[in-house]
Backbone as a ProteinNet text record, in pm:
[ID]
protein_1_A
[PRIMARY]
XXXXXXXXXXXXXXXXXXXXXXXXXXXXXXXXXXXXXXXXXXXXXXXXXXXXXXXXXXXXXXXXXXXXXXXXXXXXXXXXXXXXXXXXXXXXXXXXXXXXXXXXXXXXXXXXXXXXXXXXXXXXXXXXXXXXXXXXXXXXXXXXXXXXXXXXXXXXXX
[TERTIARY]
-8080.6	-7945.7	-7842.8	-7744.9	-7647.8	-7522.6	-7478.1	-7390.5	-7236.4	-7222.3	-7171.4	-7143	-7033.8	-6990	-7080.6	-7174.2	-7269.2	-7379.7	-7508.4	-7599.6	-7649.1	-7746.7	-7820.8	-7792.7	-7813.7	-7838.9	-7698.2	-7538.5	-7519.9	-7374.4	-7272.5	-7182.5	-7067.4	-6983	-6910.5	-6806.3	-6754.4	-6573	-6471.9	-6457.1	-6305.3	-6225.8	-6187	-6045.1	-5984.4	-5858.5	-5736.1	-5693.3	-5660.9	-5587.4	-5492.6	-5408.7	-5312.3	-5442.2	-5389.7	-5504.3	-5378.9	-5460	-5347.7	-5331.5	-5192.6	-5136.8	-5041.6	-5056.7	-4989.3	-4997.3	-5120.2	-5154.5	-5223.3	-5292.2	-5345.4	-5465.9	-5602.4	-5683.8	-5791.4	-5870.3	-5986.4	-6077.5	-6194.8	-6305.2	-6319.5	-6303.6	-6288.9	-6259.1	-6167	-6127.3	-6270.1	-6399.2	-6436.4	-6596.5	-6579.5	-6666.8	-6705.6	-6831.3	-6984.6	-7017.8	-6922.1	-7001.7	-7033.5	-7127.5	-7139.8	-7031.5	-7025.3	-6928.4	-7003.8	-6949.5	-7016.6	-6869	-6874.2	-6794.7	-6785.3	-6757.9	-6778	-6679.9	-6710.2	-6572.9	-6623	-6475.9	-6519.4	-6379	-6408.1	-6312.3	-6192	-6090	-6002.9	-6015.9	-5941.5	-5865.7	-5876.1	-5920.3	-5891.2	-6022.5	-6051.3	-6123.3	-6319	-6352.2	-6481.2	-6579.2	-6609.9	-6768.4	-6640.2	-6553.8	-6489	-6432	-6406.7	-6425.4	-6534.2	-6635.6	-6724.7	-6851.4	-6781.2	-6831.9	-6787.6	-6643.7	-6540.9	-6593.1	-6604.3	-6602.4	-6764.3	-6885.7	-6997.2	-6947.7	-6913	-6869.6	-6854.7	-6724.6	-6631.2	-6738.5	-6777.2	-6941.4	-7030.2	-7040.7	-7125.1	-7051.2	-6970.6	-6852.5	-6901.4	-6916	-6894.2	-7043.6	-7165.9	-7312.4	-7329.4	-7240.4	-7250	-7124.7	-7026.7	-6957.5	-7053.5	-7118.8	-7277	-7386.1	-7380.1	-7478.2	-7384.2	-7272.7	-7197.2	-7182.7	-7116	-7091.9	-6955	-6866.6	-6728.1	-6780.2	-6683.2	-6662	-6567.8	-6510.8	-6421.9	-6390.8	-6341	-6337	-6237.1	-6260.3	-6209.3	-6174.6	-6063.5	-6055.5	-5907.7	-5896.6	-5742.8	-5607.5	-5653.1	-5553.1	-5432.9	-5299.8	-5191.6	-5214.6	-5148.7	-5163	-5112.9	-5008.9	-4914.4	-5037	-5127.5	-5190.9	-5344.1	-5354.4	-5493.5	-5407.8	-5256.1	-5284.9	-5258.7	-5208.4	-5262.2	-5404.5	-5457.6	-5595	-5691.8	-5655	-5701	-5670.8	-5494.5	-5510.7	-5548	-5490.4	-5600.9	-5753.8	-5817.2	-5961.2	-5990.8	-5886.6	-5869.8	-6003.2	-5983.4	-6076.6	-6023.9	-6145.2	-6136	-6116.7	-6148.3	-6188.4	-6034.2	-6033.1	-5922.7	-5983.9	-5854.5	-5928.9	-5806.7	-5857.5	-5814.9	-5773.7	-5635.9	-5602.5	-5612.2	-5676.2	-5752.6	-5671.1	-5561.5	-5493.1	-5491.5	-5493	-5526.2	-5649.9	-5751.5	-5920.9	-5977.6	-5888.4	-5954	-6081.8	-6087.5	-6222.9	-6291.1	-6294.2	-6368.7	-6408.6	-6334.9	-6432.1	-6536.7	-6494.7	-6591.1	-6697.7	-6655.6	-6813.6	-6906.5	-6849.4	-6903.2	-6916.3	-6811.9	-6810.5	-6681.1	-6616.8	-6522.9	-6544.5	-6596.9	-6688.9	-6595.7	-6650.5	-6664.9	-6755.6	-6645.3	-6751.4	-6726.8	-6837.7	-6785.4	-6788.1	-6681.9	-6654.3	-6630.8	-6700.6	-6588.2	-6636.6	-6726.6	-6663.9	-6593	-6500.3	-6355.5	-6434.5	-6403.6	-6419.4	-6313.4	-6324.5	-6239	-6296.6	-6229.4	-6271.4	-6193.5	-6299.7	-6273.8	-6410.2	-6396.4	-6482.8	-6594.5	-6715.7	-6865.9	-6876.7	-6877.5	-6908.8	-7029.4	-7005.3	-7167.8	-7069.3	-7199.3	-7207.2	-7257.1	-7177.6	-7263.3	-7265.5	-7350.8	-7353.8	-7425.7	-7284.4	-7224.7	-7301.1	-7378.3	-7383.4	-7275.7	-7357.8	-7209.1	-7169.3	-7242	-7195.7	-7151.8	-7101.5	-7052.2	-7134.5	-7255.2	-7350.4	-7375.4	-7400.2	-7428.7	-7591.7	-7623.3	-7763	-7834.1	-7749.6	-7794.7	-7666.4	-7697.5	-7647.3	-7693.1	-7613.6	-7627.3	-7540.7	-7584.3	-7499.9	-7502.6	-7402.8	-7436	-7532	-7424.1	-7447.1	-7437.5	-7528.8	-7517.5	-7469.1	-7364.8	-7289.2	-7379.2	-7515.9	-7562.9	-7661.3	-7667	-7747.8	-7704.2	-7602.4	-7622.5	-7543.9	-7436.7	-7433.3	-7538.4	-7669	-7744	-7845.1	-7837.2	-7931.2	-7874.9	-7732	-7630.6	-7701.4	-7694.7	-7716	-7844.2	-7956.5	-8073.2	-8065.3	-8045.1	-8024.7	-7961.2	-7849.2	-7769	-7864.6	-7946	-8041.7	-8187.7	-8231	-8309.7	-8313.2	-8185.1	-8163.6	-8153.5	-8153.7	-8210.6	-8070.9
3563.4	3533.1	3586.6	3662	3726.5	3591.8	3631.7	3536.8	3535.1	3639.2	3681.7	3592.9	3595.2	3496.6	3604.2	3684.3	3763.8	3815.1	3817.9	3875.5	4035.4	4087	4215.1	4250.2	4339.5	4421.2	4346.9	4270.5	4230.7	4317.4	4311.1	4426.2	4326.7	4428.1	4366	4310.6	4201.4	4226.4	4280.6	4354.3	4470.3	4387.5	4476	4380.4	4527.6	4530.7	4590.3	4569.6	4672.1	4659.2	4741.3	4707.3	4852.6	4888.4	5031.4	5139.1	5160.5	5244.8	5338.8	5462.1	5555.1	5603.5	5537.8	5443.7	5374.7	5321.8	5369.8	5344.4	5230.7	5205.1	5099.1	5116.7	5045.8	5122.9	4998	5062.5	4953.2	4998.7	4884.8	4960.1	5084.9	5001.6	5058.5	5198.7	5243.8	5360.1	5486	5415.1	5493.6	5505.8	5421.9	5439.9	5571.6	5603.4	5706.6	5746.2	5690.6	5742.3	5611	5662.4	5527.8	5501.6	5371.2	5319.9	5293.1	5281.9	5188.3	5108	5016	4900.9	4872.5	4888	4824	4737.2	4617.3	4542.4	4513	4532.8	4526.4	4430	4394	4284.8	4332.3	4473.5	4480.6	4621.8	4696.3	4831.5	4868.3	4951.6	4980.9	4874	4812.7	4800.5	4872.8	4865.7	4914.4	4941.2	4854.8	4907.2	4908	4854.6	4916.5	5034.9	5091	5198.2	5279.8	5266.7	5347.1	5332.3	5202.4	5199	5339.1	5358.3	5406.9	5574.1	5603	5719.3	5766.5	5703.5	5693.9	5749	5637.7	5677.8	5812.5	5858.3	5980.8	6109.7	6075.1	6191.9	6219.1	6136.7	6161.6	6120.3	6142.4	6146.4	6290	6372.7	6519.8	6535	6434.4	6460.2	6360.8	6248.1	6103.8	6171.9	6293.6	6301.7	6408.7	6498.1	6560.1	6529.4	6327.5	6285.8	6197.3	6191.1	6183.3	6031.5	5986.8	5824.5	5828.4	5762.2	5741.3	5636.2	5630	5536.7	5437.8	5313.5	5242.5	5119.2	5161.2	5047.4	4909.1	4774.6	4728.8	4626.5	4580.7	4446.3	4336.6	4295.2	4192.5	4297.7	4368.1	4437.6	4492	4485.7	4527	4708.5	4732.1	4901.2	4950	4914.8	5002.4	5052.6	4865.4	4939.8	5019.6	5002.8	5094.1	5252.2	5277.1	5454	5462.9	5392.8	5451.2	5488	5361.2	5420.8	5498.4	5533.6	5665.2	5777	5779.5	5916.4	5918.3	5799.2	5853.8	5882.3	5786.5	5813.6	5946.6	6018	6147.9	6104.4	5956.3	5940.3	5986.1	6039.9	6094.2	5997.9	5914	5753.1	5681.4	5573.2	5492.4	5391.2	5321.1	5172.7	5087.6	4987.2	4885.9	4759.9	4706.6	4607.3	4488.1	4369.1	4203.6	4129.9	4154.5	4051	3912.9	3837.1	3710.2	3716.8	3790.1	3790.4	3727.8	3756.5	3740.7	3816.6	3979	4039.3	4025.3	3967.9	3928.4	3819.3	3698.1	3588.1	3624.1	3710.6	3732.8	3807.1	3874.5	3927.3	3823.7	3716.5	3633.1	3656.9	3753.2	3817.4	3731.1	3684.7	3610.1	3496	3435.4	3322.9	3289.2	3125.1	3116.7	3179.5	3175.4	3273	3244.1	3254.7	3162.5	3299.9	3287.6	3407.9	3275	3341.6	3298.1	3093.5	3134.3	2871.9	2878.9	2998.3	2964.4	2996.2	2884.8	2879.2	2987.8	3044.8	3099.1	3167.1	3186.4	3260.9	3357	3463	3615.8	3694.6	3820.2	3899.6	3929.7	3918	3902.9	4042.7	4110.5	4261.4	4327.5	4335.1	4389.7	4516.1	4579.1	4698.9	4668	4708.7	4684.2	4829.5	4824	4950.8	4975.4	5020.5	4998.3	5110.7	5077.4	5209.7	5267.1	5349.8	5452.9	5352.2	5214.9	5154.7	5038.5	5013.8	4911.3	4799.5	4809.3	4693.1	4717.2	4599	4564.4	4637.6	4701.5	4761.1	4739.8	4713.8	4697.8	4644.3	4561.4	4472.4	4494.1	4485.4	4463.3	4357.3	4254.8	4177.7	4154.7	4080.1	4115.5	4261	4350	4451.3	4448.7	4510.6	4597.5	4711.1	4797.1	4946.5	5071.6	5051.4	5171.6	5210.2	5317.9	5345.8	5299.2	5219.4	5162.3	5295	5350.1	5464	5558.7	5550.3	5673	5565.9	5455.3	5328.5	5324.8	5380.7	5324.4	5538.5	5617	5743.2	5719.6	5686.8	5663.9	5649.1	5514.4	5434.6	5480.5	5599.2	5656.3	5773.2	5791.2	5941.3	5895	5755.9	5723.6	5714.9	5681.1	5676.1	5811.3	5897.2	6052	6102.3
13154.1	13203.2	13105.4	13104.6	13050.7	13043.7	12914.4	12883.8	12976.9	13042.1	13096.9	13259.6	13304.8	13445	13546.2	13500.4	13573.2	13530.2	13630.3	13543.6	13572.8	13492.2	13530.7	13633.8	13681.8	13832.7	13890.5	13893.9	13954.7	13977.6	14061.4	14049.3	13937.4	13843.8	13776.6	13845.5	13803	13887.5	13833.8	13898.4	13888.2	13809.5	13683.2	13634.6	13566.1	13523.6	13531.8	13394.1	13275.7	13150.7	13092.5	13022.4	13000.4	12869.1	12843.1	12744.4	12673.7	12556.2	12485.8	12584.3	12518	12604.4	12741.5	12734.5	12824.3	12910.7	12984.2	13137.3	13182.1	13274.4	13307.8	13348.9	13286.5	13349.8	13444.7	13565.1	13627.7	13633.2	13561.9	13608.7	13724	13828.4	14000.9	13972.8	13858.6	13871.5	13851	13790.5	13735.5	13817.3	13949.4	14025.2	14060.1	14081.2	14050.3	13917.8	13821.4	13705.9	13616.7	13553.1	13464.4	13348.2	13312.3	13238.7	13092.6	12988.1	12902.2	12866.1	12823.1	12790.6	12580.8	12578.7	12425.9	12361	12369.5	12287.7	12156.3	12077.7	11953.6	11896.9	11785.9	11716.9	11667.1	11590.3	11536.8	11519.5	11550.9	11507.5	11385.9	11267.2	11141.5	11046.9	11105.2	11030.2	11015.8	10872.2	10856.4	11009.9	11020.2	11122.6	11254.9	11313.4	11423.4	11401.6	11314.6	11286.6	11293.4	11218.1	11236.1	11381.1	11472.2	11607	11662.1	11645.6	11716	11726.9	11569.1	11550.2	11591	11616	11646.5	11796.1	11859.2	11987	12030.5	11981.2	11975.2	11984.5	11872.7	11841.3	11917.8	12022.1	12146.2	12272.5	12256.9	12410.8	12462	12418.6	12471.8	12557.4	12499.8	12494.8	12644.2	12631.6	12713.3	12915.9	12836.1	12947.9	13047.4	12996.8	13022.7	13103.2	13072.4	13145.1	13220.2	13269.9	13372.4	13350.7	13224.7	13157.7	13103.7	13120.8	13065.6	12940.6	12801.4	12697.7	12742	12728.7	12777.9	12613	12511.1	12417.1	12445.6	12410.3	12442.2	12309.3	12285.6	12212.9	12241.7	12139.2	12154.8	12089.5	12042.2	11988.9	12076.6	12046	12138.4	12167.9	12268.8	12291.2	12166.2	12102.5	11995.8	11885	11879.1	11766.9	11811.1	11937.3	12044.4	11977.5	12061.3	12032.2	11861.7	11761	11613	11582.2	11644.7	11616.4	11680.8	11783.1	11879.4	11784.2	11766.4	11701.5	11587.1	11483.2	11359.9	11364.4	11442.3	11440.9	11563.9	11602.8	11700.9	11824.9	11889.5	11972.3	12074.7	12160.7	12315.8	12412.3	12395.3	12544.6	12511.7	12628.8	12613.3	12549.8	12502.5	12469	12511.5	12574.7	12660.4	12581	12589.2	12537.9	12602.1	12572.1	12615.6	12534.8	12556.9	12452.7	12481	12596.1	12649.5	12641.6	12599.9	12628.9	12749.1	12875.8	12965.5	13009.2	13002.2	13049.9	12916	12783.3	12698.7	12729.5	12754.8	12864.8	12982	13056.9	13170.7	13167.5	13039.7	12971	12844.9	12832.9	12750.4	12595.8	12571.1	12486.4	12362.8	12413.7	12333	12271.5	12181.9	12111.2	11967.7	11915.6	11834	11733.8	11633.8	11503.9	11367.6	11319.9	11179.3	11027.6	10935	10839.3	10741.7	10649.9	10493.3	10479.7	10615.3	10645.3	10708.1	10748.6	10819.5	11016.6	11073.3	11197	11311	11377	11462.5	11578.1	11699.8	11802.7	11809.1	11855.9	11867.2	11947.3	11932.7	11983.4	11916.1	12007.4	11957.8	11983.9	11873.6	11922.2	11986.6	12133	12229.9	12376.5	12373.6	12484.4	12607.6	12725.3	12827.7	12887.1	12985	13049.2	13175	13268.6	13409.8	13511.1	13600.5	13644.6	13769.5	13860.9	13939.8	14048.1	14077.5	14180.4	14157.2	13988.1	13967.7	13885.1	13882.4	13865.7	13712.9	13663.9	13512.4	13465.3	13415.2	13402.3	13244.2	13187.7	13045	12977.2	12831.9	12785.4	12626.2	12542.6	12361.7	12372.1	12277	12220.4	12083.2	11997.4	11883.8	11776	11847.7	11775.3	11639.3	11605.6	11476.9	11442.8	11370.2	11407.1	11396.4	11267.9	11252.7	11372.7	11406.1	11552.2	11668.5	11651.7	11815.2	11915.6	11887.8	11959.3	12043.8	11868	11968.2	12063.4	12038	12143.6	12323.2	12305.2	12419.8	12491.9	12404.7	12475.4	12488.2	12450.5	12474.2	12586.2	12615.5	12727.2	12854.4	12850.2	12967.1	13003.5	12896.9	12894.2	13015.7	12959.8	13058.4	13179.5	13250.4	13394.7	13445.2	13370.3	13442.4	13476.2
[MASK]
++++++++++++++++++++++++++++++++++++++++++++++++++++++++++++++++++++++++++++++++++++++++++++++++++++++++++++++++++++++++++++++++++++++++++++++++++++++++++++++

């Protein structure tokens, strides 16, 4: 069972976010191709960073096997396009600033740093196929490899 208000094999529900650059983006928009999802906790920092730039590095390999990137966190757009362009990423990344589609992916949790208690984003990947449906799931990622785990994974479905 996926922590998620849905499980495996099931279709996601459409939800709607502004991105950097400005726009607004929906899943829906990206129906027949596969999606991957990745929410991650904060802009600029260490391993969201080096999620990011992991990413980026196989965008060109992942748009090939006919898969969009989609990053997501709480962060406002202003600070989504700094860090697009400093980290010169290709994909949008989607601002959850109410963490509503971080709730509906079960992805928004308590988490504990330092002793200090707080909720935020449990950093995990999902990955969407062309008709919408949930097909695979990371949670609590780890940053090193998981990029080439997520192309693995888009590589298998042929």
């Amino acid at each position: 069972m996926s922590e998620a208000g849905f499980q495996l094999n099931d279709r996601v529900p459409d939800f709607r976010l502004p991105a950097s650059g400005g726009e607004e983006i929906s899943l829906s928009d990206f129906r027949g191709k596969k999606v991957i999802i990745y929410f991650y906790p904060k802009n600029m920092t260490p391993a969201c960073t080096q999620e990011a730039c992991d990413f980026r590095d196989r965008t060109g390999e992942l748009h090939a096997l006919g898969a969009v990137v989609l990053g997501i966190s709480t962060d406002p757009v202003r600070s989504h396009d700094r860090f697009r362009e400093k980290q010169n990423l290709s994909f949008p990344l989607l601002s959850d600033v109410e963490h509503r589609v971080s709730e509906l992916f079960g992805v928004w949790q308590w988490k504990k740093l330092y002793g200090r208690e707080y909720e935020g984003i449990v950093r995990s990947t999902f990955l969407i196929d062309e008709e919408g449906r949930l097909i695979k799931e990371w949670r609590k990622v780890r940053v090193k490899g998981h990029a080439d785990e997520v192309v693995a994974a888009v590589k298998s479905l042929g």
